[in-house]
CSV table of C-alpha atoms in Angstrom, one decimal:
chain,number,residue,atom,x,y,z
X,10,UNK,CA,-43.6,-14.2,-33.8
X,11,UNK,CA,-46.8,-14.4,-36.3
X,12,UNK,CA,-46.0,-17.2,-38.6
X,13,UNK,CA,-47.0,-20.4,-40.6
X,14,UNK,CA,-44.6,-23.1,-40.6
X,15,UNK,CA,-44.6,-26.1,-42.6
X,16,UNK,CA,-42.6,-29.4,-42.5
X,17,UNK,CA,-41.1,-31.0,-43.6
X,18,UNK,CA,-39.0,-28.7,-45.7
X,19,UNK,CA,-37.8,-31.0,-48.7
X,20,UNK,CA,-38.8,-34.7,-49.2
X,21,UNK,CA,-38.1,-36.9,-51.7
X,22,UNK,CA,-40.8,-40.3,-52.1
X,23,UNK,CA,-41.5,-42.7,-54.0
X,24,UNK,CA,-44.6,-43.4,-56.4
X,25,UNK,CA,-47.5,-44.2,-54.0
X,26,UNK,CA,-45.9,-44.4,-50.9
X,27,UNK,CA,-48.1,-42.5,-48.4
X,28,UNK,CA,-47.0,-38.8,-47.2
X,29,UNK,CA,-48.3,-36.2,-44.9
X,30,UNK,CA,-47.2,-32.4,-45.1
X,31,UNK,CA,-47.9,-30.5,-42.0
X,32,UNK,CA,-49.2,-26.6,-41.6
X,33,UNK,CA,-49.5,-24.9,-38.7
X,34,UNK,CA,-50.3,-21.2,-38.0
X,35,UNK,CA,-50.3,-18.9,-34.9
X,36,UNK,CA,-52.3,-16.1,-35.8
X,37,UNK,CA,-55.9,-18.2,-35.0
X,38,UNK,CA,-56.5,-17.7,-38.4
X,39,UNK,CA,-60.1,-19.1,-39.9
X,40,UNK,CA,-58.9,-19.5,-43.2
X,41,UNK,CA,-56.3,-22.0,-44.4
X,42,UNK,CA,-55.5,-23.0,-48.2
X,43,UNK,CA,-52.9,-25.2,-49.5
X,44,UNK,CA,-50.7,-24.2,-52.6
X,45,UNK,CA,-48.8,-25.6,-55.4
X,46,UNK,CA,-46.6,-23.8,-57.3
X,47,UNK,CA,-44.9,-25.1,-60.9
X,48,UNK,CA,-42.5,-23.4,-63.2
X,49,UNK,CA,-44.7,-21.4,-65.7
X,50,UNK,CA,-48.2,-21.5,-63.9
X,51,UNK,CA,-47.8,-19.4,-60.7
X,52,UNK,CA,-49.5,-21.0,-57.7
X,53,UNK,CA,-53.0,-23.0,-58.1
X,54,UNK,CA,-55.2,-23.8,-54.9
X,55,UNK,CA,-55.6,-27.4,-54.1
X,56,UNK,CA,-58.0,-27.3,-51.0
X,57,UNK,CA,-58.6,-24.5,-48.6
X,58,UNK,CA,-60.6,-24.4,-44.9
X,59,UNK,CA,-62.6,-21.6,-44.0
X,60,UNK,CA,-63.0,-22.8,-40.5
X,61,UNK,CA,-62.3,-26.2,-38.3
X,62,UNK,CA,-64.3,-29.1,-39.7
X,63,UNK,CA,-65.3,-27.2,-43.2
X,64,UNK,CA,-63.0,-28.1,-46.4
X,65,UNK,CA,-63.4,-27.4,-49.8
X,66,UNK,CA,-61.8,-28.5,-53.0
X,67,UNK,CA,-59.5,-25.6,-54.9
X,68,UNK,CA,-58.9,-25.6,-59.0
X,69,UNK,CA,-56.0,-28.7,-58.6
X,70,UNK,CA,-57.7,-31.2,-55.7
X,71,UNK,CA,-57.1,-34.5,-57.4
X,72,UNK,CA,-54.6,-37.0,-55.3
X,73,UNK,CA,-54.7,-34.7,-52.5
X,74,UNK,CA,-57.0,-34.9,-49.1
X,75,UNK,CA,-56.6,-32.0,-46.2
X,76,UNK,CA,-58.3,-31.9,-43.1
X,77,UNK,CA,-58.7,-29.4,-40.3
X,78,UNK,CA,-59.5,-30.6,-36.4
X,79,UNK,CA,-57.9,-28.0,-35.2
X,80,UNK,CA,-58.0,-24.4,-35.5
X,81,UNK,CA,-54.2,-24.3,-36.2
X,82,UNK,CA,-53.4,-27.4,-37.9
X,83,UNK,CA,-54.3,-28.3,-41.7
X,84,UNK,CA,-51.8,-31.0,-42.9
X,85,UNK,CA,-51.9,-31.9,-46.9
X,86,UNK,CA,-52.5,-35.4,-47.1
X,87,UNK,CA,-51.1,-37.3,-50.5
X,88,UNK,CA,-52.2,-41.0,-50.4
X,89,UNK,CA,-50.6,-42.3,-52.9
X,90,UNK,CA,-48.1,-39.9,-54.6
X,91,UNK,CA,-47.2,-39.9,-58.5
X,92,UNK,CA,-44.6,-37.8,-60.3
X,93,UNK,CA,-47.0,-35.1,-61.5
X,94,UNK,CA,-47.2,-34.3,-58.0
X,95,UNK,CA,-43.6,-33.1,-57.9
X,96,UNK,CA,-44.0,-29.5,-56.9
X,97,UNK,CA,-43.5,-26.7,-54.5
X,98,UNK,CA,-46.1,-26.4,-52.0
X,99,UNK,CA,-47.1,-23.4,-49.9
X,100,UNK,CA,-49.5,-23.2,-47.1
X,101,UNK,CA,-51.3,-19.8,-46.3
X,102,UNK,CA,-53.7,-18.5,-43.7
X,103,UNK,CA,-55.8,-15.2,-43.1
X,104,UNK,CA,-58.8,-14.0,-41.1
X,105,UNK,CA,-61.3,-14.2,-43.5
X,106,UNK,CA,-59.8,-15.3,-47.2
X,107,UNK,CA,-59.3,-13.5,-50.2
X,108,UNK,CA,-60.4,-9.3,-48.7
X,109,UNK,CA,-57.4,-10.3,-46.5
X,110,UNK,CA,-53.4,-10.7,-46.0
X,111,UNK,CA,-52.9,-14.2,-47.0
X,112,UNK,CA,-49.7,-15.3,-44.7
X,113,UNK,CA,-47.3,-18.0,-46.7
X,114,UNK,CA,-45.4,-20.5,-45.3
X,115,UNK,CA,-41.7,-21.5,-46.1
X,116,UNK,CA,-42.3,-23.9,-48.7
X,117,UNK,CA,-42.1,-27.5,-49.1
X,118,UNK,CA,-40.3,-29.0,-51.9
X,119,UNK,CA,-41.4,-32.7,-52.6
X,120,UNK,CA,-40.1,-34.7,-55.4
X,121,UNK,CA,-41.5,-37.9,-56.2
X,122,UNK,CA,-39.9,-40.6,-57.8
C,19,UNK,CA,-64.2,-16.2,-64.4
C,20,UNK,CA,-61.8,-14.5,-62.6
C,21,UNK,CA,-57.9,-14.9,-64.1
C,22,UNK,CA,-54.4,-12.7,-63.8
C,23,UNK,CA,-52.4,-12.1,-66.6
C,24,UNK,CA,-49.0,-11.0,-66.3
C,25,UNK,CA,-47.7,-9.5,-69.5
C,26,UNK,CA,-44.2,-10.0,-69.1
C,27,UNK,CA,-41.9,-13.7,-67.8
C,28,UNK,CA,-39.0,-11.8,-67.1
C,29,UNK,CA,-37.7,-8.3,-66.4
C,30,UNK,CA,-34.0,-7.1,-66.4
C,31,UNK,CA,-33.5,-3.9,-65.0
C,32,UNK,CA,-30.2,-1.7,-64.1
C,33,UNK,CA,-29.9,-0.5,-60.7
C,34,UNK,CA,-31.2,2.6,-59.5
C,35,UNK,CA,-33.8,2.5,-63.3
C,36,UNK,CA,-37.5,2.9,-62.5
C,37,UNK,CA,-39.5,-0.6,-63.2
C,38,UNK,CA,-42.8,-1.0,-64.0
C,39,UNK,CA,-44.3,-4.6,-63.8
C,40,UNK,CA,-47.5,-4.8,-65.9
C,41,UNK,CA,-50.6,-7.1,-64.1
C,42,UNK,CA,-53.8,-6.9,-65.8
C,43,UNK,CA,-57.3,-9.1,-64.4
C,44,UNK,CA,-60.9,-10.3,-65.8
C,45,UNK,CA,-63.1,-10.8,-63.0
C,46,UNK,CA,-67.2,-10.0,-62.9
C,47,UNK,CA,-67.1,-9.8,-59.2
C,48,UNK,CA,-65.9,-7.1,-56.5
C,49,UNK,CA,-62.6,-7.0,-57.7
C,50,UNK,CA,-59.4,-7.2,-54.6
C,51,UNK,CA,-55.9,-7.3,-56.2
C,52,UNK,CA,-53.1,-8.1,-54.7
C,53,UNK,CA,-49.0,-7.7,-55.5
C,54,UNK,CA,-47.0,-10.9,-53.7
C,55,UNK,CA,-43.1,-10.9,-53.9
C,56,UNK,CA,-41.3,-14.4,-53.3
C,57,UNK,CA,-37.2,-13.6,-52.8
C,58,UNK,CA,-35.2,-17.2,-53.8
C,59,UNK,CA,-36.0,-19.9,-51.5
C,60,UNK,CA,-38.8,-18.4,-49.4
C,61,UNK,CA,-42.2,-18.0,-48.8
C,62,UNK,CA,-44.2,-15.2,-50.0
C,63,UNK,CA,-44.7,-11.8,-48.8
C,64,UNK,CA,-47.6,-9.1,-49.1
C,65,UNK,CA,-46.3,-6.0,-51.2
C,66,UNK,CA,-49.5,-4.3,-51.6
C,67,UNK,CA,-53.2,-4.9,-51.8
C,68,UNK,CA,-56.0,-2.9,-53.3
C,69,UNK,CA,-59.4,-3.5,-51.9
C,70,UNK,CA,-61.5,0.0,-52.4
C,71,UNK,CA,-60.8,3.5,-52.1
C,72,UNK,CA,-58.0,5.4,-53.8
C,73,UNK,CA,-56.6,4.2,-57.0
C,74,UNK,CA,-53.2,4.5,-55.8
C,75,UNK,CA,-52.0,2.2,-53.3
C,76,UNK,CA,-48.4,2.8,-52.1
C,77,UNK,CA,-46.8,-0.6,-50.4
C,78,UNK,CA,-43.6,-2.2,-48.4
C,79,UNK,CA,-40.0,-1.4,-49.5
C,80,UNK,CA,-41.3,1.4,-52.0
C,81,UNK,CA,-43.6,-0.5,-54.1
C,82,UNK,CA,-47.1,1.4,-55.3
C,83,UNK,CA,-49.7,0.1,-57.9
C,84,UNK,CA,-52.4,1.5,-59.9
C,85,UNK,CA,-55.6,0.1,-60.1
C,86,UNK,CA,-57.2,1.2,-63.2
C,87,UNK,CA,-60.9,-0.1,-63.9
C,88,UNK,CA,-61.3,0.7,-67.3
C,89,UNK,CA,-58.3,-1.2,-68.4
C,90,UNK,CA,-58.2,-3.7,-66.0
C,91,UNK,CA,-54.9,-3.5,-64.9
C,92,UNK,CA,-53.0,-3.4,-61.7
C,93,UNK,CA,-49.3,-2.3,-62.8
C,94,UNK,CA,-46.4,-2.8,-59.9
C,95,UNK,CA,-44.2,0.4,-60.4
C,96,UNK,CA,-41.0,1.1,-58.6
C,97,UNK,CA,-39.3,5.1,-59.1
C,98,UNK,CA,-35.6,3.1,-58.5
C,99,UNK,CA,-34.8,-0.4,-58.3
C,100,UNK,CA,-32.0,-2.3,-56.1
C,101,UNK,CA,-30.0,-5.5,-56.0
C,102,UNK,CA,-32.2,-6.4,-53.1
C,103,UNK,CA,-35.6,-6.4,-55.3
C,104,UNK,CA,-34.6,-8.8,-57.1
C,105,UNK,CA,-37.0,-11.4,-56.9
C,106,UNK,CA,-40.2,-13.2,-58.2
C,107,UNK,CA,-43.8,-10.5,-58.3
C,108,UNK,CA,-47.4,-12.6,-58.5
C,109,UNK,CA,-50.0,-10.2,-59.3
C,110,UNK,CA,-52.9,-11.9,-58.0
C,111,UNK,CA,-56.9,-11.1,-57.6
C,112,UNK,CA,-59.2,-12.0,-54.7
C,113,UNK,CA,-61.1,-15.4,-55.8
C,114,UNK,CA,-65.1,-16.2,-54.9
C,115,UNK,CA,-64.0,-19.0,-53.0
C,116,UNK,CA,-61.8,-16.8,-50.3
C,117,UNK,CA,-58.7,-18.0,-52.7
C,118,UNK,CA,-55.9,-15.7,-54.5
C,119,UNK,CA,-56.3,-16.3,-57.9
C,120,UNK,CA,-52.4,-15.8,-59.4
C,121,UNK,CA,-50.6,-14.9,-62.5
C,122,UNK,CA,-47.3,-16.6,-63.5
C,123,UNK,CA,-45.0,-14.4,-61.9
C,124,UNK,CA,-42.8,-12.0,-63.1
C,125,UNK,CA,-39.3,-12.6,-62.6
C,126,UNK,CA,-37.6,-9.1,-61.5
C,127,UNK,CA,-33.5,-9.2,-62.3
C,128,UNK,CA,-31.3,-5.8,-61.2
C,129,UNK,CA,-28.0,-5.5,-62.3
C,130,UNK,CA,-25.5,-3.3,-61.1
């Protein structure tokens, strides 16, 4: 089955204790972007990856790092996490970015205390 | 710069009414728009996308959109609603960077 799946699901941290959420899609997708979505604003793009090895900063990039070795992996990297950074985060992939389907994960829900 | 406004928060709707959901865009660049539905707890789906061509784009579960250039809208329209569409709609327009630029969301709420 075609699909992005993220985990972990939920998490709940604590101000500027290292986390890692992970992405992975099976569709060999080239493009991968990373999501946060807060009451009132929609979703806004922290980083995206158009390909392994190339990463870009979104509109919302500050406290956040990605990276993409692998064609199928891009894991959201906070390093140290405040509470502003309590959101819902998607991860999405496509062929080719923004002409095409964008696939969304499940969701991960990360509070931070 | 390219944005998404979505004119309206929330929409409550009886079952079986039409329901039109009103998306209108500013961009200066080839413009893709897209309709996303996210049901409670999930992920989200593609509804419909315009890229070119006809004006009219019909999607999943019934959905169709209008793109109309001259007033830069995108409208989500549905002939007759049900429980099961109820749900959050993101209007959303192909960004420069490869991105989906989104509105806030419109919050679709049949009754019976």
């Amino acid at each position: 089955e075609a699909q992005v799946t993220q985990n972990p699901r939920y998490l709940i941290t604590v101000t500027g204790k290292k986390l890692t959420v992970t992405c992975s899609q099976n569709m060999n997708h080239e493009y991968m972007s990373w999501y946060r979505q807060d009451p009132g604003l929609g979703l806004r793009q922290i980083y995206y990856s158009m390909n392994v090895e190339v990463t870009d900063k979104g509109d919302v990039p500050e406290g956040y790092k990605v990276s993409r070795k692998e064609k199928r992996n891009f894991p959201l990297i906070l390093e140290s996490p405040s509470p502003n950074q309590t959101s819902l985060y998607f991860c999405a992939s496509s062929y080719w970015g923004s002409t095409d389907t964008q696939y969304f994960g499940p969701g991960t829900r990360l509070t931070v205390l | 710069a390219q944005s998404v406004t979505q004119l309206d928060s929330q929409v409550p709707v009886f079952e079986e009414a039409p329901v039109e959901l009103r998306c209108n865009y500013s961009s200066s660049v080839s413009v893709y728009l897209f309709w996303y539905v996210q049901y409670p707890n999930q992920g989200l789906q593609l509804l419909l996308k315009y890229l070119s061509g006809s004006t009219l784009v019909k999607g999943i579960n019934g959905f169709e959109a209008e793109f109309n250039k001259s007033q830069t809208s995108f409208h989500l329209r549905k002939p007759s609603v049900h429980i099961s569409d109820t749900a959050e709609y993101f209007c959303a327009v192909g960004g420069s960077q490869g991105n989906l630029i989104f509105g806030k969301g419109t919050k679709l709420s049949v009754k019976p």
